[in-house]
Amino acid sequence: MLNKSYSYGRQYIDDDDINEVIKILHSDWLTQGPIIKQFENSLCKKFGAQYTSVVSSGTAALHLTGLALNWNESDVVITSPITFAASANCILYSNAIPDFADIDPLTYTIDPNKLEEKIKSYNKINRKVKAVIAVDYAGHPCDWQALKSIKDKYGIQLVNDNCHSLGAEYKGDATYAVKYADAVIQSYHPVKHITTGEGGAVLTNNKEFDEKIKILRTHGISNNDSLMGKNEGPWYYEMMFLGFNYRITDFQCALGLNQLKKLDSFLLKRRRIAEFYNHELDECENILLPSSKPEIKHAYHLYPVQINFDQTKYSRKEFFGLMLKRNIKLQVHYIPVHLHPYYRKNFGFKPGDFPEAEKFYSREISLPIYFSLEDEDLNYIVKNMKEFLS
Ligand SMILES: *Cc1c(COP(=O)(O)O)cnc(C)c1O
């Protein structure tokens, strides 16, 4: 036990995964080959999307989404303050104006009422909110019905940052994401549900939007006859937009394809671990466990607890240190994005702007949750938590 160490998340790679990658390394195509399309087709099937474009990271997927949705410097784009910086940074890549709407203290996702207030306050000063990036934080889907009503009422674009929520269900549907949002963003970083090392995807039911993403991920260049103004010969291509090289390799996609087959068993295990924590930590004072609204099924990318450190013997910093000495490396998700120096300095955000998010941040800790954790590991983690929190 002592030489084992724990973090909040990590990948699970088996021999089968390794063999699939080796096969591609021996093949003709390391990149831009047939496995890309195969992985995209499997993602379409799994998540009920008509189109998927795999790219080099979740952040690249967010960047291209903003470009393909034509965000520009006069557009306001709103996201949640409780997310990874990348969800908001993509607004800045398009030179659009970033803003936030506070979270719902029960689900830790964007509060539709706060969002609507914000949209109205912009409308009053004749500014239009162009898009909302809603994050299915920790694996708990947002209130998508309410977000869709806001989309229809105010004519805004809706993006689902789905990086935490592969396999989550909303109203009994694991393919909800593309049904409500114009674009759905996934990441395959090793801490996420499935991995390709680095990697990500944009899923959508909009054909034109997908075509644009596919051109933008490869320099803005296409050789598709139906898109080019002319065709001078077999060598010919046209650059139509200023794109990027955001391609992912075939050997990464071979890994992703094989990982995707295991997603259901990964999810089962994550839900089992969450049940274990729910059961074991329920009687602890000063801990608020994550809850699920009745209409959702949680995907548990994270298991976020809130601890009232005003009432405990140790501060959060001390608690982190004590747990680290026992080889348990906890993490906090997230420092509210608006409080980062870059956002404060350039956009004037300040403490107090989003009180629910800030209160959540002051109490949040993410416990280890990943496929290879066994009962003895979980017992060890819970035993140490109880010791330091009692
Ligand atoms: C991981 C993550 C991203 C970024 O994905 P990368 O693949 O690491 O670029 C964006 N948003 C959220 C909510 C994430 O968790």
Tab-separated table of C-alpha atoms in Angstrom, residues 21-261:
chain	number	residue	atom	x	y	z
A	21	VAL	CA	-1.462	1.128	-31.474
A	22	ILE	CA	1.417	-1.139	-32.559
A	23	LYS	CA	-0.622	-2.362	-35.534
A	24	ILE	CA	-0.948	1.207	-36.785
A	25	LEU	CA	2.748	1.936	-36.191
A	26	HIS	CA	3.499	-0.950	-38.592
A	27	SER	CA	0.998	0.322	-41.181
A	28	ASP	CA	1.351	2.857	-44.019
A	29	TRP	CA	-0.518	5.642	-42.269
A	30	LEU	CA	0.740	7.227	-39.073
A	31	THR	CA	-1.487	10.245	-39.673
A	32	GLN	CA	-4.267	11.256	-42.120
A	33	GLY	CA	-5.084	7.584	-42.664
A	34	PRO	CA	-8.238	5.448	-42.441
A	35	ILE	CA	-8.360	5.041	-38.639
A	36	ILE	CA	-9.318	8.704	-38.224
A	37	LYS	CA	-12.612	8.137	-40.050
A	38	GLN	CA	-13.201	4.858	-38.197
A	39	PHE	CA	-12.804	6.568	-34.825
A	40	GLU	CA	-15.104	9.379	-35.953
A	41	ASN	CA	-17.741	6.896	-37.099
A	42	SER	CA	-17.621	5.070	-33.769
A	43	LEU	CA	-17.945	8.339	-31.848
A	44	CYS	CA	-20.946	9.307	-34.023
A	45	LYS	CA	-22.594	6.004	-33.241
A	46	LYS	CA	-21.856	6.081	-29.523
A	47	PHE	CA	-23.004	9.661	-28.953
A	48	GLY	CA	-25.798	9.801	-31.531
A	49	ALA	CA	-24.125	12.494	-33.631
A	50	GLN	CA	-24.427	12.831	-37.402
A	51	TYR	CA	-20.909	14.296	-37.690
A	52	THR	CA	-17.698	14.132	-35.678
A	53	SER	CA	-14.306	15.741	-36.297
A	54	VAL	CA	-11.436	14.445	-34.193
A	55	VAL	CA	-8.648	16.935	-33.488
A	56	SER	CA	-5.424	17.251	-31.508
A	57	SER	CA	-6.998	18.284	-28.171
A	58	GLY	CA	-10.187	19.415	-26.474
A	59	THR	CA	-8.768	22.929	-26.499
A	60	ALA	CA	-8.241	22.739	-30.287
A	61	ALA	CA	-11.864	21.550	-30.592
A	62	LEU	CA	-13.044	24.605	-28.617
A	63	HIS	CA	-10.848	26.957	-30.671
A	64	LEU	CA	-12.144	25.654	-34.007
A	65	THR	CA	-15.726	25.763	-32.729
A	66	GLY	CA	-15.445	29.498	-32.024
A	67	LEU	CA	-13.955	30.071	-35.485
A	68	ALA	CA	-16.576	27.986	-37.272
A	69	LEU	CA	-19.369	29.751	-35.358
A	70	ASN	CA	-17.897	33.074	-36.583
A	71	TRP	CA	-17.312	34.682	-33.196
A	72	ASN	CA	-15.648	38.078	-33.452
A	73	GLU	CA	-14.608	41.086	-31.366
A	74	SER	CA	-18.128	42.483	-31.070
A	75	ASP	CA	-19.610	39.230	-29.704
A	76	VAL	CA	-20.154	38.394	-26.051
A	77	VAL	CA	-19.713	34.701	-25.206
A	78	ILE	CA	-20.673	33.382	-21.773
A	79	THR	CA	-19.453	30.324	-19.888
A	80	SER	CA	-19.347	29.008	-16.321
A	81	PRO	CA	-16.692	30.271	-13.899
A	82	ILE	CA	-16.314	26.715	-12.565
A	83	THR	CA	-14.466	25.080	-15.434
A	84	PHE	CA	-10.997	24.546	-16.837
A	85	ALA	CA	-9.506	27.760	-18.265
A	86	ALA	CA	-9.683	26.335	-21.809
A	87	SER	CA	-13.509	26.637	-21.853
A	88	ALA	CA	-13.139	30.410	-21.553
A	89	ASN	CA	-9.830	30.888	-23.377
A	90	CYS	CA	-11.424	29.790	-26.659
A	91	ILE	CA	-13.595	32.919	-26.461
A	92	LEU	CA	-10.423	35.013	-26.434
A	93	TYR	CA	-8.878	33.118	-29.371
A	94	SER	CA	-11.724	34.562	-31.480
A	95	ASN	CA	-11.222	38.026	-29.959
A	96	ALA	CA	-14.760	37.830	-28.579
A	97	ILE	CA	-15.713	39.263	-25.167
A	98	PRO	CA	-15.733	36.695	-22.339
A	99	ASP	CA	-18.263	36.760	-19.525
A	100	PHE	CA	-19.636	34.288	-17.011
A	101	ALA	CA	-22.918	33.321	-15.367
A	102	ASP	CA	-22.785	31.943	-11.837
A	103	ILE	CA	-23.366	28.273	-11.014
A	104	ASP	CA	-26.390	26.531	-9.553
A	105	PRO	CA	-25.213	25.539	-6.031
A	106	LEU	CA	-26.899	22.127	-6.314
A	107	THR	CA	-25.473	20.909	-9.639
A	108	TYR	CA	-22.358	23.149	-9.900
A	109	THR	CA	-23.343	23.813	-13.534
A	110	ILE	CA	-24.331	27.142	-15.112
A	111	ASP	CA	-27.531	28.548	-13.595
A	112	PRO	CA	-30.038	29.212	-16.418
A	113	ASN	CA	-31.696	32.023	-14.407
A	114	LYS	CA	-28.391	33.816	-13.871
A	115	LEU	CA	-27.604	33.286	-17.544
A	116	GLU	CA	-30.884	34.840	-18.667
A	117	GLU	CA	-30.353	37.832	-16.343
A	118	LYS	CA	-26.946	38.325	-17.902
A	119	ILE	CA	-28.288	38.119	-21.467
A	120	LYS	CA	-30.989	40.664	-20.613
A	121	SER	CA	-28.475	43.053	-19.071
A	122	TYR	CA	-26.428	42.929	-22.288
A	123	ASN	CA	-29.532	43.436	-24.413
A	124	LYS	CA	-30.335	46.572	-22.401
A	125	ILE	CA	-27.077	48.143	-23.523
A	126	ASN	CA	-27.639	46.915	-27.094
A	127	ARG	CA	-25.044	44.185	-26.978
A	128	LYS	CA	-25.880	40.760	-28.223
A	129	VAL	CA	-24.786	37.596	-26.509
A	130	LYS	CA	-23.640	35.411	-29.388
A	131	ALA	CA	-23.024	32.083	-27.674
A	132	VAL	CA	-23.016	30.138	-24.415
A	133	ILE	CA	-20.502	27.432	-23.579
A	134	ALA	CA	-22.196	25.268	-20.969
A	135	VAL	CA	-20.020	22.763	-19.115
A	136	ASP	CA	-21.445	19.463	-17.888
A	137	TYR	CA	-19.240	19.845	-14.824
A	138	ALA	CA	-17.841	16.694	-13.169
A	139	GLY	CA	-20.191	14.572	-15.298
A	140	HIS	CA	-23.488	16.183	-14.245
A	141	PRO	CA	-25.388	17.431	-17.318
A	142	CYS	CA	-26.564	21.060	-17.229
A	143	ASP	CA	-30.255	21.966	-17.283
A	144	TRP	CA	-30.311	21.529	-21.057
A	145	GLN	CA	-34.068	21.995	-21.406
A	146	ALA	CA	-33.792	25.455	-19.826
A	147	LEU	CA	-30.671	26.282	-21.849
A	148	LYS	CA	-32.442	25.284	-25.073
A	149	SER	CA	-35.375	27.575	-24.216
A	150	ILE	CA	-32.913	30.444	-23.700
A	151	LYS	CA	-31.227	29.594	-26.999
A	152	ASP	CA	-34.543	29.713	-28.848
A	153	LYS	CA	-35.778	32.838	-27.063
A	154	TYR	CA	-32.641	34.938	-27.583
A	155	GLY	CA	-31.185	33.319	-30.713
A	156	ILE	CA	-27.861	32.330	-29.194
A	157	GLN	CA	-25.493	29.538	-30.180
A	158	LEU	CA	-25.166	26.737	-27.651
A	159	VAL	CA	-21.908	24.820	-27.113
A	160	ASN	CA	-21.654	21.839	-24.769
A	161	ASP	CA	-18.213	21.491	-23.203
A	162	ASN	CA	-18.794	17.801	-22.674
A	163	CYS	CA	-15.215	16.974	-21.602
A	164	HIS	CA	-16.376	15.635	-18.208
A	165	SER	CA	-19.516	13.884	-19.309
A	166	LEU	CA	-18.914	11.103	-21.791
A	167	GLY	CA	-21.709	8.612	-21.189
A	168	ALA	CA	-23.768	10.830	-18.867
A	169	GLU	CA	-27.529	10.657	-19.356
A	170	TYR	CA	-30.110	13.428	-19.469
A	171	LYS	CA	-33.761	12.364	-19.270
A	172	GLY	CA	-32.711	8.767	-19.872
A	173	ASP	CA	-30.704	9.630	-22.981
A	174	ALA	CA	-26.905	9.165	-23.290
A	175	THR	CA	-27.005	10.930	-26.681
A	176	TYR	CA	-28.547	14.131	-25.287
A	177	ALA	CA	-25.546	16.378	-25.939
A	178	VAL	CA	-25.871	16.865	-29.729
A	179	LYS	CA	-29.655	17.160	-29.420
A	180	TYR	CA	-29.473	20.373	-27.384
A	181	ALA	CA	-26.175	21.990	-28.408
A	182	ASP	CA	-24.949	23.198	-31.805
A	183	ALA	CA	-21.510	21.810	-31.013
A	184	VAL	CA	-20.329	19.268	-28.462
A	185	ILE	CA	-16.703	19.278	-27.312
A	186	GLN	CA	-14.897	16.222	-25.990
A	187	SER	CA	-11.347	15.711	-24.694
A	188	TYR	CA	-9.317	12.496	-24.580
A	189	HIS	CA	-6.623	13.697	-22.189
A	190	PRO	CA	-5.471	10.837	-19.886
A	191	VAL	CA	-7.534	12.057	-16.893
A	192	LYS	CA	-10.774	11.961	-18.914
A	193	HIS	CA	-13.100	8.971	-19.427
A	194	ILE	CA	-11.199	7.630	-22.458
A	195	THR	CA	-7.802	8.665	-23.768
A	196	THR	CA	-5.760	9.154	-26.925
A	197	GLY	CA	-2.868	10.791	-25.028
A	198	GLU	CA	-3.777	14.239	-26.266
A	199	GLY	CA	-6.902	14.508	-28.384
A	200	GLY	CA	-10.405	15.829	-28.698
A	201	ALA	CA	-13.443	16.078	-30.945
A	202	VAL	CA	-16.286	18.295	-32.107
A	203	LEU	CA	-19.613	16.469	-32.487
A	204	THR	CA	-22.605	18.030	-34.240
A	205	ASN	CA	-25.702	17.402	-36.311
A	206	ASN	CA	-24.951	20.408	-38.529
A	207	LYS	CA	-23.315	19.388	-41.825
A	208	GLU	CA	-22.006	22.820	-42.865
A	209	PHE	CA	-20.542	23.477	-39.434
A	210	ASP	CA	-18.750	20.115	-39.509
A	211	GLU	CA	-17.363	20.782	-42.993
A	212	LYS	CA	-15.885	24.029	-41.760
A	213	ILE	CA	-14.317	22.366	-38.708
A	214	LYS	CA	-12.730	19.715	-40.976
A	215	ILE	CA	-11.194	22.405	-43.205
A	216	LEU	CA	-10.028	24.533	-40.271
A	217	ARG	CA	-8.264	21.609	-38.578
A	218	THR	CA	-5.988	21.250	-41.585
A	219	HIS	CA	-4.784	24.810	-42.314
A	220	GLY	CA	-8.074	25.991	-43.824
A	221	ILE	CA	-7.161	23.968	-46.917
A	222	SER	CA	-9.463	21.730	-48.948
A	223	ASN	CA	-9.256	19.763	-52.203
A	224	ASN	CA	-12.954	18.972	-52.217
A	225	ASP	CA	-14.357	19.788	-55.687
A	226	SER	CA	-17.701	20.941	-54.371
A	227	LEU	CA	-16.005	23.533	-52.135
A	228	MET	CA	-13.255	24.848	-54.463
A	229	GLY	CA	-13.745	27.659	-56.951
A	230	LYS	CA	-11.960	25.649	-59.648
A	231	ASN	CA	-9.767	22.563	-60.040
A	232	GLU	CA	-6.486	22.824	-61.945
A	233	GLY	CA	-5.500	19.170	-61.529
A	234	PRO	CA	-4.735	16.303	-59.140
A	235	TRP	CA	-2.224	18.435	-57.192
A	236	TYR	CA	-4.640	21.281	-56.698
A	237	TYR	CA	-6.061	22.543	-53.395
A	238	GLU	CA	-7.336	25.863	-52.082
A	239	MET	CA	-6.836	27.614	-48.784
A	240	MET	CA	-10.181	29.150	-47.875
A	241	PHE	CA	-9.863	30.164	-44.240
A	242	LEU	CA	-6.969	30.802	-41.883
A	243	GLY	CA	-6.833	27.392	-40.228
A	244	PHE	CA	-4.390	25.433	-38.106
A	245	ASN	CA	-2.690	22.073	-37.980
A	246	TYR	CA	-4.927	20.563	-35.312
A	247	ARG	CA	-4.886	17.032	-36.735
A	248	ILE	CA	-4.673	13.935	-34.551
A	249	THR	CA	-2.601	10.894	-35.560
A	250	ASP	CA	-3.859	7.467	-36.641
A	251	PHE	CA	-2.080	5.668	-33.807
A	252	GLN	CA	-3.799	7.944	-31.302
A	253	CYS	CA	-7.145	7.184	-32.942
A	254	ALA	CA	-6.403	3.436	-32.780
A	255	LEU	CA	-6.035	3.879	-29.025
A	256	GLY	CA	-9.204	5.977	-28.856
A	257	LEU	CA	-11.181	3.427	-30.857
A	258	ASN	CA	-10.217	0.642	-28.480
A	259	GLN	CA	-10.760	2.811	-25.383
A	260	LEU	CA	-14.246	3.716	-26.613
A	261	LYS	CA	-15.182	0.019	-26.547
